[in-house]
Coordinates of C-alpha atoms in Angstrom, one line a residue:
Chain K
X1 CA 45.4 89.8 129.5
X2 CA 41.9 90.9 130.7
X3 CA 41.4 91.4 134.2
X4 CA 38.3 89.6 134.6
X5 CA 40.0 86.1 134.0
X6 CA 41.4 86.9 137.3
X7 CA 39.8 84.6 140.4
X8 CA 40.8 86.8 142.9
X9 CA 39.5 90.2 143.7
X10 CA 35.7 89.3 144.3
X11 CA 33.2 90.6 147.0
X12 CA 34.9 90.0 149.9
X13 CA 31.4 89.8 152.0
X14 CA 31.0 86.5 150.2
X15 CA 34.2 85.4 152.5
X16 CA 32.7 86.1 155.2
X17 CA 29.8 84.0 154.6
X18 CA 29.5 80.0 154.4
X19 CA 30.9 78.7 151.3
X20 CA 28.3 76.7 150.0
X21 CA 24.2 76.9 150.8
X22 CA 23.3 73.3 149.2
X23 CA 19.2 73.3 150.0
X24 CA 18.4 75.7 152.6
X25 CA 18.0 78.4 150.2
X26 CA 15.5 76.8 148.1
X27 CA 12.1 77.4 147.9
X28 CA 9.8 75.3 148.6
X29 CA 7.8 75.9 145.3
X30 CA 11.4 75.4 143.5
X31 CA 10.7 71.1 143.5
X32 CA 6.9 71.5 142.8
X33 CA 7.0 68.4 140.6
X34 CA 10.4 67.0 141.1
X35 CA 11.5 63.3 142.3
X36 CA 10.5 61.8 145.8
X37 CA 14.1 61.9 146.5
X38 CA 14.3 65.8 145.6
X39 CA 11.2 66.1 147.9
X40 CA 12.7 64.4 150.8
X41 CA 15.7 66.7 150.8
X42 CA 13.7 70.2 150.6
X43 CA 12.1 69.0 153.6
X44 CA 15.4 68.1 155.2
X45 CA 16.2 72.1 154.0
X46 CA 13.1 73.2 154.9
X47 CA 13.6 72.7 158.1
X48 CA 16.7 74.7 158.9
X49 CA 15.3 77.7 155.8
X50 CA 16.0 81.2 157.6
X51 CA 17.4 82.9 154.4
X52 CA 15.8 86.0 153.4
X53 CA 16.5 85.9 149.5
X54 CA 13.6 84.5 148.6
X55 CA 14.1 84.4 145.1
X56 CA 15.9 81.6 143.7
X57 CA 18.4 81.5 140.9
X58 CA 18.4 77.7 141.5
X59 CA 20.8 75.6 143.3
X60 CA 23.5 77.2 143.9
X61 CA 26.9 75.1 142.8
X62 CA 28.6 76.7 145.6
X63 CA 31.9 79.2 145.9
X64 CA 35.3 79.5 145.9
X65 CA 36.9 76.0 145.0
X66 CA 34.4 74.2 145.8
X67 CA 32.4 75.9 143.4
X68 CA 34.7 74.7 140.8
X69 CA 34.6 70.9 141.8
X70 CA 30.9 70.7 142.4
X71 CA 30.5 72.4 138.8
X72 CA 32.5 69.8 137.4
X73 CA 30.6 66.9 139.7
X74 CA 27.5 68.4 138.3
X75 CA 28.7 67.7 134.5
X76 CA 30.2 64.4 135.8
X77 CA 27.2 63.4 136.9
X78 CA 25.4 64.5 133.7
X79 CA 28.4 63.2 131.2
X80 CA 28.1 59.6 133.5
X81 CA 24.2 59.5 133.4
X82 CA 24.3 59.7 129.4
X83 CA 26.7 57.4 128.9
X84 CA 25.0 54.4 131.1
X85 CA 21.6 55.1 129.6
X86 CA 23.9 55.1 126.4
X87 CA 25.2 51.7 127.4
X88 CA 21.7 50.2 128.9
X89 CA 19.8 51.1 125.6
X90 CA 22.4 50.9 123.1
X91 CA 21.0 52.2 119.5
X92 CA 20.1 50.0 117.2
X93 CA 22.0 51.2 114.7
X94 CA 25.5 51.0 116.5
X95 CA 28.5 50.3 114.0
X96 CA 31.1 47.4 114.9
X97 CA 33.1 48.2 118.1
X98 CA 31.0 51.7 119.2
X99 CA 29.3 50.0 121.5
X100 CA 32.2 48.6 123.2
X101 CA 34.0 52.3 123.2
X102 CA 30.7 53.9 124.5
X103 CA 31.2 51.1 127.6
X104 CA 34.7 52.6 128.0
X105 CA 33.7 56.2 128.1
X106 CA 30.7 55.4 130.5
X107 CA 33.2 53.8 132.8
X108 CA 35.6 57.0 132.7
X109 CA 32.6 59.0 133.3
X110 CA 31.7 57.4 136.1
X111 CA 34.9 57.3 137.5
X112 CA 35.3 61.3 137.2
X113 CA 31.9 61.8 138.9
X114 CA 32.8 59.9 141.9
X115 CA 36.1 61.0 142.1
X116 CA 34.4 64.3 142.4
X117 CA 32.3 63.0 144.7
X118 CA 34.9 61.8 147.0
X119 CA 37.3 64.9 146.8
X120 CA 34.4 67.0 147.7
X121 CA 33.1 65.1 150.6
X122 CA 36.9 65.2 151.9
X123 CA 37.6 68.4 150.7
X124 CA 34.4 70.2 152.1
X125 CA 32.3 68.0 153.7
X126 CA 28.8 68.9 153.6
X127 CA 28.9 70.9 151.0
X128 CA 28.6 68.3 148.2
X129 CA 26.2 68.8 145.3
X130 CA 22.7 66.7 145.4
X131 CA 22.5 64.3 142.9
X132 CA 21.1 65.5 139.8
X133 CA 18.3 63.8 137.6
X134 CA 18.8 64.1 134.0
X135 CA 16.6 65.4 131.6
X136 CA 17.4 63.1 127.9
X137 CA 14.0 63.5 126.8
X138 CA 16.1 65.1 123.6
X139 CA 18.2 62.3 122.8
X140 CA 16.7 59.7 120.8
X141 CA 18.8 56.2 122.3
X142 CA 17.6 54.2 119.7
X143 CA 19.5 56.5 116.7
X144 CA 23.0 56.2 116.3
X145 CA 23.0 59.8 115.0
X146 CA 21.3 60.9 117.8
X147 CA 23.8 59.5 120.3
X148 CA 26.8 60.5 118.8
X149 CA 25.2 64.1 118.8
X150 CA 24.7 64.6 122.4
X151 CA 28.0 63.1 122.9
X152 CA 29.7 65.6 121.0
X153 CA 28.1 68.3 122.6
X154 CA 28.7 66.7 125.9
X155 CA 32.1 66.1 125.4
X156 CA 32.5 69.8 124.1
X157 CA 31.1 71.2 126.4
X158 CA 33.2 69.1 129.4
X159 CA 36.6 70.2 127.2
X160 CA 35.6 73.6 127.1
X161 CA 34.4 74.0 130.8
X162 CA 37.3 72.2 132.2
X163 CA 39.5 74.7 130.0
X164 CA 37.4 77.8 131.4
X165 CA 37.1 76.7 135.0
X166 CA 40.9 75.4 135.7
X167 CA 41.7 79.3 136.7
X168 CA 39.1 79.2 138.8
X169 CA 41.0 77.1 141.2
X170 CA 43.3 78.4 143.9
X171 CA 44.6 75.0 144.8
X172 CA 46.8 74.1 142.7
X173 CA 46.5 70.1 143.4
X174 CA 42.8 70.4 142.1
X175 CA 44.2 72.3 138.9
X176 CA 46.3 69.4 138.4
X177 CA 44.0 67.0 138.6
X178 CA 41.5 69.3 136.5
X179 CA 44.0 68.6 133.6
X180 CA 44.4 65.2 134.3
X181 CA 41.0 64.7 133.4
X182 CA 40.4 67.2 130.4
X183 CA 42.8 65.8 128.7
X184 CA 40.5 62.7 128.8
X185 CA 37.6 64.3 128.1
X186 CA 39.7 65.9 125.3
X187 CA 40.4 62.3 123.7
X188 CA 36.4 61.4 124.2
X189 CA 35.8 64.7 122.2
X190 CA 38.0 63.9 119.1
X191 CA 37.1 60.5 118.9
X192 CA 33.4 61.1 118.8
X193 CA 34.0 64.2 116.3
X194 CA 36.2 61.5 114.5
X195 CA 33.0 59.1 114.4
X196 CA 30.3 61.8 113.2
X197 CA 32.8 63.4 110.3
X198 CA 36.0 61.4 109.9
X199 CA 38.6 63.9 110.3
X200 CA 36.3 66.6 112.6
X201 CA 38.7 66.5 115.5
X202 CA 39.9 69.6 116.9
X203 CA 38.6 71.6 113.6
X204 CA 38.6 75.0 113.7
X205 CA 35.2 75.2 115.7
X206 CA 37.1 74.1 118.4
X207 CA 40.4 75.6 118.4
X208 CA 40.9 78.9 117.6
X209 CA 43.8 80.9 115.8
X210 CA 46.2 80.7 118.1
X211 CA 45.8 77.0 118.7
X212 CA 44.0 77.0 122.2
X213 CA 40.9 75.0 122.7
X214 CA 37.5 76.3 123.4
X215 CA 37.0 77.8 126.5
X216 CA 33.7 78.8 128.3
X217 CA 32.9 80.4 131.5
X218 CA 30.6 78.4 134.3
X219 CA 27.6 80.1 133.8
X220 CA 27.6 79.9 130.0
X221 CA 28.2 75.8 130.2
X222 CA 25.5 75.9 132.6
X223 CA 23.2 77.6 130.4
X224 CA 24.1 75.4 127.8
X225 CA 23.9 72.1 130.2
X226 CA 20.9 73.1 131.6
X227 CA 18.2 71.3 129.2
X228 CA 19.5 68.7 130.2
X229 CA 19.4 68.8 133.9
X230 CA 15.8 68.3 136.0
X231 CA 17.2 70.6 138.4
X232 CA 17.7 74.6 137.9
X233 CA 21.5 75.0 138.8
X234 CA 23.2 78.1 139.8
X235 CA 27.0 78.7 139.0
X236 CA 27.4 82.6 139.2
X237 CA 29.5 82.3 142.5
X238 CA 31.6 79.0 141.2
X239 CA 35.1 80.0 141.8
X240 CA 34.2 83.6 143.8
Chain U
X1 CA 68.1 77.8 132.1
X2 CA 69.2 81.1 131.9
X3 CA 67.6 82.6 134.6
X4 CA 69.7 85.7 136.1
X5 CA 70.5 86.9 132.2
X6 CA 66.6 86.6 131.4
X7 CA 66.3 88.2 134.9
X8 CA 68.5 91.0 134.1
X9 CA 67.6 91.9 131.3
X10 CA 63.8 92.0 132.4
X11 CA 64.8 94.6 134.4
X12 CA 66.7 96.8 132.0
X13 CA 63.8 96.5 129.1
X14 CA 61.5 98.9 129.1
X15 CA 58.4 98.3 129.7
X16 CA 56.8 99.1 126.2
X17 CA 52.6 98.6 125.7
X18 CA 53.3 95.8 123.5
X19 CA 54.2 93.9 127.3
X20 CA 51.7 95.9 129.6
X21 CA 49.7 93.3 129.3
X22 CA 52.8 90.9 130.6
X23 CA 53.9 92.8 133.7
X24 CA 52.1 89.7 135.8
X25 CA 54.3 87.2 133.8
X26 CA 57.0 90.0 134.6
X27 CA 56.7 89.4 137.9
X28 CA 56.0 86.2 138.0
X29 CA 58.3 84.4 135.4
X30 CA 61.7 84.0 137.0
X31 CA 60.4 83.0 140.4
X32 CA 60.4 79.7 141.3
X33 CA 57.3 77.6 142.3
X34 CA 57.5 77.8 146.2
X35 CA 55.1 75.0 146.3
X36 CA 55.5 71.1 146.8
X37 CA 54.2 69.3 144.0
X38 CA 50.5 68.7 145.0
X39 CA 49.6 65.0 146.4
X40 CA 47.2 64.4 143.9
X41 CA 50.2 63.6 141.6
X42 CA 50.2 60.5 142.6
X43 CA 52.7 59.2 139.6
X44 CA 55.0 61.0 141.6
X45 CA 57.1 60.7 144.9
X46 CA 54.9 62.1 147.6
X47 CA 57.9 64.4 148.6
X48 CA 59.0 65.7 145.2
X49 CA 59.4 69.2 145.0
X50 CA 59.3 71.6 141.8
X51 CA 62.0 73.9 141.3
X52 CA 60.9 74.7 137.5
X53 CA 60.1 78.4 136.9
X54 CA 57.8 79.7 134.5
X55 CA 60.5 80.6 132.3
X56 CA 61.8 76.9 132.7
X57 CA 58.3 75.5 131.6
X58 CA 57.8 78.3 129.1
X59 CA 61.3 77.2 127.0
X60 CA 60.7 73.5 127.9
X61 CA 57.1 73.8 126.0
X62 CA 58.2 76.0 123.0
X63 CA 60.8 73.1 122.8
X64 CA 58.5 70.4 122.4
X65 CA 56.0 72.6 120.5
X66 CA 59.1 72.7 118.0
X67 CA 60.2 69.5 118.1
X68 CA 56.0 68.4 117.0
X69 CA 56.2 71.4 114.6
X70 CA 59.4 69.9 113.6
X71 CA 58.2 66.1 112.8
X72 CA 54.7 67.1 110.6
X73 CA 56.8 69.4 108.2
X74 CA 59.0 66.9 108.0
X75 CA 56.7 64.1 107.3
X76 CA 54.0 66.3 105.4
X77 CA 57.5 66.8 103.0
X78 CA 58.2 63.6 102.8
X79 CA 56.9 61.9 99.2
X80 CA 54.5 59.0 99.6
X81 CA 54.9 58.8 103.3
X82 CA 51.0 60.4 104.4
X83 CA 48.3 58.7 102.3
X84 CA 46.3 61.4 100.4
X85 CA 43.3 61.0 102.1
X86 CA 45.1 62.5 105.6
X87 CA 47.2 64.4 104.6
X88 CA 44.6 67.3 106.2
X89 CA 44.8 65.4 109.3
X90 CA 48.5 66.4 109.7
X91 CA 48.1 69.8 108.2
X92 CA 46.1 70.3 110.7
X93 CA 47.8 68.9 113.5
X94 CA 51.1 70.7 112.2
X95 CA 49.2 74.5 112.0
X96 CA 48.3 74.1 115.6
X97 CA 51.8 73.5 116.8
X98 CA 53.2 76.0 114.8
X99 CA 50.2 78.3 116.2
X100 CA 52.1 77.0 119.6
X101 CA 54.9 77.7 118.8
X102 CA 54.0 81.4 118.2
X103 CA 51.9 81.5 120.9
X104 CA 55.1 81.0 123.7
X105 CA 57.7 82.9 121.5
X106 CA 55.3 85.6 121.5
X107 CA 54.9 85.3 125.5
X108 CA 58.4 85.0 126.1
X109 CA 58.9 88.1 124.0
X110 CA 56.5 89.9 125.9
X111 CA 57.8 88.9 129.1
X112 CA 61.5 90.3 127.8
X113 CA 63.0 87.3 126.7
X114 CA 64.4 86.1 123.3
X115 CA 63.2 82.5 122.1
X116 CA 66.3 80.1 121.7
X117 CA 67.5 79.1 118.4
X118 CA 65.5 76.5 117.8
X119 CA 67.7 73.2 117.4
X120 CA 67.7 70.7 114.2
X121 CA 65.6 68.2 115.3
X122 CA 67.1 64.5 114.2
X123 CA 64.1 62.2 114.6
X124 CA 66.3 59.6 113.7
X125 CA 67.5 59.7 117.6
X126 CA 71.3 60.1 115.8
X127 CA 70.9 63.4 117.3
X128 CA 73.0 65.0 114.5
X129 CA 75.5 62.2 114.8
X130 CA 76.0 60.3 112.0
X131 CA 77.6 57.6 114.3
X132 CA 75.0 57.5 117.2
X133 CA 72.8 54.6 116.7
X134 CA 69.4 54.8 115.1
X135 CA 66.9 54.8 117.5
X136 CA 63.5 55.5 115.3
X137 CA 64.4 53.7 111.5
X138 CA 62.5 54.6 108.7
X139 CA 59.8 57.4 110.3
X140 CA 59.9 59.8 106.9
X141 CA 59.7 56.6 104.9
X142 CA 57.3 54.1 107.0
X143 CA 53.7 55.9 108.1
X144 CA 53.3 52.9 110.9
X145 CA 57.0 54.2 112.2
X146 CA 55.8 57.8 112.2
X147 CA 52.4 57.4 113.5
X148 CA 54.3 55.4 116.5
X149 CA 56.4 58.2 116.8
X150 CA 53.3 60.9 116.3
X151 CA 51.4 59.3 119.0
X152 CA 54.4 59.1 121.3
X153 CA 55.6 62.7 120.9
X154 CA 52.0 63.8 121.1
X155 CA 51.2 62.0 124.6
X156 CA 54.5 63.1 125.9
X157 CA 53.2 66.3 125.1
X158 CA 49.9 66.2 127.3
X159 CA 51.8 64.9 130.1
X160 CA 54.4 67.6 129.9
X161 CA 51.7 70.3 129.8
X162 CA 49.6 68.5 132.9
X163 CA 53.5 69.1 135.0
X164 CA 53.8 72.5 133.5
X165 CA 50.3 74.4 134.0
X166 CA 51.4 73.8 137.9
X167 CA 54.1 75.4 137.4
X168 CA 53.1 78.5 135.6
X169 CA 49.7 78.8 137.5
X170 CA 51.0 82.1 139.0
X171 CA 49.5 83.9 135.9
X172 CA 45.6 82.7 135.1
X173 CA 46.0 84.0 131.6
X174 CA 49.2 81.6 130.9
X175 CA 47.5 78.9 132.8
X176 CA 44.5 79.4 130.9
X177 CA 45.9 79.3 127.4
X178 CA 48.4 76.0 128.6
X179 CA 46.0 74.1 129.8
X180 CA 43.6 75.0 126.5
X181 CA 46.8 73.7 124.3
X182 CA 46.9 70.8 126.5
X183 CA 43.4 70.1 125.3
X184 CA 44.7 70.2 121.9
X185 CA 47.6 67.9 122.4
X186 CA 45.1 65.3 123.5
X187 CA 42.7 65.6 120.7
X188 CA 46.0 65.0 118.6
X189 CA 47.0 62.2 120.5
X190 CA 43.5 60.9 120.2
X191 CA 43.4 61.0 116.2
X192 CA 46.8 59.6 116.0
X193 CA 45.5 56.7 118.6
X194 CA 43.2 56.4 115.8
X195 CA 44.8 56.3 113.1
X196 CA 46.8 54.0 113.8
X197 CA 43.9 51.6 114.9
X198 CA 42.5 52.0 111.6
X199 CA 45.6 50.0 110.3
X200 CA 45.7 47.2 112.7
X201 CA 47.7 48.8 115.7
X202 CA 46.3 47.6 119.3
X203 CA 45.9 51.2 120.6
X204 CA 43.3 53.2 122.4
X205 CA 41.8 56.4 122.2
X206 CA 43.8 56.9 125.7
X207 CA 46.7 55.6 126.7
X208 CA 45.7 52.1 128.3
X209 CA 47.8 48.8 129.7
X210 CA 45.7 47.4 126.3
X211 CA 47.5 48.8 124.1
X212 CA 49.9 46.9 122.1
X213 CA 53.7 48.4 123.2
X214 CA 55.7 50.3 120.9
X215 CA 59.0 48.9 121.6
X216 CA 61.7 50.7 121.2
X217 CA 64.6 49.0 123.8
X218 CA 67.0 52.1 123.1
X219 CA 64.2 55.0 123.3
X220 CA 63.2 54.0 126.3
X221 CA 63.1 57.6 127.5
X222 CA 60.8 58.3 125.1
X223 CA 58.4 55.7 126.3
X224 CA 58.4 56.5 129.6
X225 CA 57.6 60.3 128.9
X226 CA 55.3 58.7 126.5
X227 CA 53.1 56.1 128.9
X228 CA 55.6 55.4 131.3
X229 CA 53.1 55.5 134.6
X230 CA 50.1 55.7 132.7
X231 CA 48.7 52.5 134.4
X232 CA 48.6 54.6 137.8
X233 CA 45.5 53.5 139.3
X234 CA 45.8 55.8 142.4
X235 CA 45.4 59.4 143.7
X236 CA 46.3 60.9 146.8
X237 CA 43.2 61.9 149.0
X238 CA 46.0 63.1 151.3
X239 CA 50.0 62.1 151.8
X240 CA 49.2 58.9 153.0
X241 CA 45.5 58.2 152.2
X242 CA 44.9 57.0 149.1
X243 CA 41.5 57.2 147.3
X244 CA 40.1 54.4 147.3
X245 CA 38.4 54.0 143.5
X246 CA 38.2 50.3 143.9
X247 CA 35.7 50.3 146.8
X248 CA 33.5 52.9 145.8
X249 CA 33.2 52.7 142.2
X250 CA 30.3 51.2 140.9
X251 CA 28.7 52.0 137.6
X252 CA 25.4 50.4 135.8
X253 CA 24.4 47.4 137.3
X254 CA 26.3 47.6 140.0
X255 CA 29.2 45.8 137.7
X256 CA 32.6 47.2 139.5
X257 CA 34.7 48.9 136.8
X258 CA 38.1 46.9 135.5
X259 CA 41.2 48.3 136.5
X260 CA 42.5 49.5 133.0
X261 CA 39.3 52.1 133.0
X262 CA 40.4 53.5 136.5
X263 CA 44.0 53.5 134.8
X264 CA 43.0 55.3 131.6
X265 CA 40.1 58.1 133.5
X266 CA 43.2 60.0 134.4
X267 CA 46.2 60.7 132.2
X268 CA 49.0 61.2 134.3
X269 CA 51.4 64.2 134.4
X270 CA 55.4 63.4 133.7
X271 CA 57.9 65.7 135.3
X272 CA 60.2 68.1 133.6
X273 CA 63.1 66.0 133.7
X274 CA 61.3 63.0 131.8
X275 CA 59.6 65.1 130.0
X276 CA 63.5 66.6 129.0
X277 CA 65.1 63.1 128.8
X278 CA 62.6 62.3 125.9
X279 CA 62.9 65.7 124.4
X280 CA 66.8 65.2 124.4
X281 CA 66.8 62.3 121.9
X282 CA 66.1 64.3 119.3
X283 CA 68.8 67.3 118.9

């Protein structure tokens, strides 16, 4: 319909550069206060830093396709990490059998973010995403209510990227496999909708007139991802 | 399918604003996907090749679109069947399929094309034929019978619609709104899944080598387009290599994950001509 749902048809310069700066464009100043491990790799960057855009947007997902799959590793990563801390502190509060599904789900996570994982490192080697530290200082473990919160929004938020992102994708093989796994995260979404108000799945805050699911753009998840994420994360070239 | 006359006649339409907006679909919708299927269908043979159109998955969606908009009337109309307390589940579940069912009659009008008369759908599996044998007893008048059926017509569906956004993925805005009604299916799927825990069934939120089987020895079809496959435990990291999940995957604790989680991460995409076998049972 609109044009700008199109992949094609950006800056062709960006072609002609390498897909995919991981850490040499960071600034130093960018991990003032982050991990050991996130210390230890600026350096590694550091080393090798002859960028002249000194202004960071963050770190940068990455172009093209593998743009796409390290967005989705990145909310792989996040979706995974919520559910094990989910699993290793369950809330007290838990109803009969929820912490058993929530064991499920981490597992699926988990799988999903090393699946990633692996099709990047074959796919484009070197060009993988860091790993990510959460930030769950929002999420109260202990409360049921807060638990089943996040994981709506998490779940939401997957649905609706994966929706958004699949035309991102000029291999086709990854768009297959992009739906293959939304349709998962889908199920995750309704039952968790189904568990905060019986009957909430696929409502109309979700699906719109003409029956399509949500839909969002990488940047906007990103946004919306991003209080949850130690790490400042760039997706405005995912899929250019 | 009737490619040439849908062709033709593509050619011979004027090209009013109403389809502007379609002229990529135009293009787009009567060539066949050049493409092997990609590896990473690993449900598949490694050598199968797609010779579905767009128009072929276009028709073969509104179909099954129909056939689900076809089974809620049908059982929201049937007295005493839903319990009162979901009978909004359905309405629901039947609004968006008839908001699918719009949806691709109104692309295949803009692209030039007429929608087929839609058939009468016998959920019987008589298919019209008083003689045939039953193949699904009592589903207007037993709600565990059409919940089975629900689930099984809904997963077919997100399996259909995993095959077919390959094969339309010429156009991003087609491939954009299939893959968003795929997303639907599954939260249907998902609600039926639990619905029918809630009375006792053995049946995840996904489909899952745990679930209890629906047996149905003459509507086998069905099955298979339902689940058939679903156990899959492996994707292609090339045409020979497989991924190899069970080696690296490793979540808390370092516990290695059980097979039937591997199985049920991925839902796995069914072909046209399942998908059609299953489809076929009913008209």
């Amino acid at each position: 319909m609109s044009d700008n749902l199109q992949p094609r048809g950006s800056d062709d310069a960006a072609f002609a550069q390498p897909l995919y700066t991981p850490i040499k464009r960071r600034s130093f100043f960018m991990y003032a206060g982050a991990t050991a491990g996130a210390t230890a790799l600026v350096l590694a960057g550091c080393s090798k830093d002859n960028d002249n855009n000194p202004v960071s947007n963050g770190i940068s997902l990455g172009s093209g396709d593998v743009g796409v799959l390290n967005y989705a590793y990145a909310l792989e990563q996040l979706e995974a990490a919520f559910y094990a801390q989910v699993v290793k502190t369950p809330a007290s509060d838990f109803q009969t059998g929820e912490l058993a599904y929530f064991t499920q789900v981490a597992a699926h996570e988990a799988i999903h973010r090393d699946f990633f994982k692996a099709a990047i490192n074959r796919d484009a080697p070197g060009k993988i995403l860091q790993d990510l530290t959460p930030n769950f200082t929002s999420i109260d473990f202990t409360k049921r209510a807060s638990v089943l919160g996040a994981a709506k929004t998490f779940e939401d938020l997957g649905v609706a990227a994966y929706n958004g992102a699949g035309i991102l994708l000029k291999n086709a093989a990854y768009l297959v496999i992009a739906g293959q796994i939304v349709s998962v995260e889908a199920r995750h979404a309704a039952y968790v909708r189904d568990l905060l108000t019986p009957g909430s799945f696929a409502d109309d805050n979700q699906v719109d007139a003409n029956g399509l699911d949500k839909q969002m753009m990488p940047t906007d998840v990103i946004t919306a991802a991003q209080g949850f994420i130690t790490q400042k994360l760039d997706a405005s070239s995912v899929g250019k | 399918m009737k490619l040439i006359s849908l062709l033709d006649h593509l050619a011979a339409t004027p090209a009013s604003s109403a389809a502007a907006p379609r002229r990529d679909v135009l293009a787009q919708l009567g060539r066949a996907a050049a493409a092997a299927l990609p590896l990473a269908l690993g449900t598949l043979p490694a050598a199968a090749a797609t010779n579905d159109t767009p128009l072929d998955a276009l028709l073969q969606l509104l179909q099954l679109e129909r056939l689900q908009a076809a089974l809620y009337t049908q059982g929201l109309a049937a007295t005493g069947l839903i319990p009162a307390g979901q009978t909004a589940d359905f309405q629901r579940l039947l609004a968006h399929q008839n908001q699918h069912v719009a949806f691709l009659t109104r692309t295949l009008q803009d692209a030039g094309s007429a929608a087929p008369t839609a058939p009468t759908f016998d959920f019987s599996g008589r298919r019209n034929v008083a003689s045939n044998p039953e193949l699904f007893p009592a589903v207007f008048s037993n709600y565990d019978n059409f919940l089975a059926l629900a689930q099984q017509i809904e997963d077919l569906g997100v399996r259909l619609y995993q095959y077919q956004a390959f094969n339309i993925n010429s156009d991003t805005r087609l491939t954009q709104a299939v893959l968003r009604m795929q997303s639907v299916e599954a939260q249907h799927s998902a609600h039926v899944r639990s619905l029918r825990r809630g009375r006792g069934a053995t049946v995840g939120t996904w489909p899952s080598d745990e679930d209890a089987t629906i047996v149905r020895p003459a509507a086998q079809a069905l099955t298979t387009a339902a689940t058939g496959g679903e156990a899959n435990v492996v994707q292609f990291a090339s045409a020979s290599t497989q991924v190899p999940f069970s080696t690296f995957f490793l979540i808390r604790d370092n516990t290695a994950i059980h097979d039937p989680a591997l199985a049920e991460a991925f839902d796995e995409p069914i072909t046209s001509a399942v998908g059609q076998a299953a489809l076929n049972l009913f008209s």
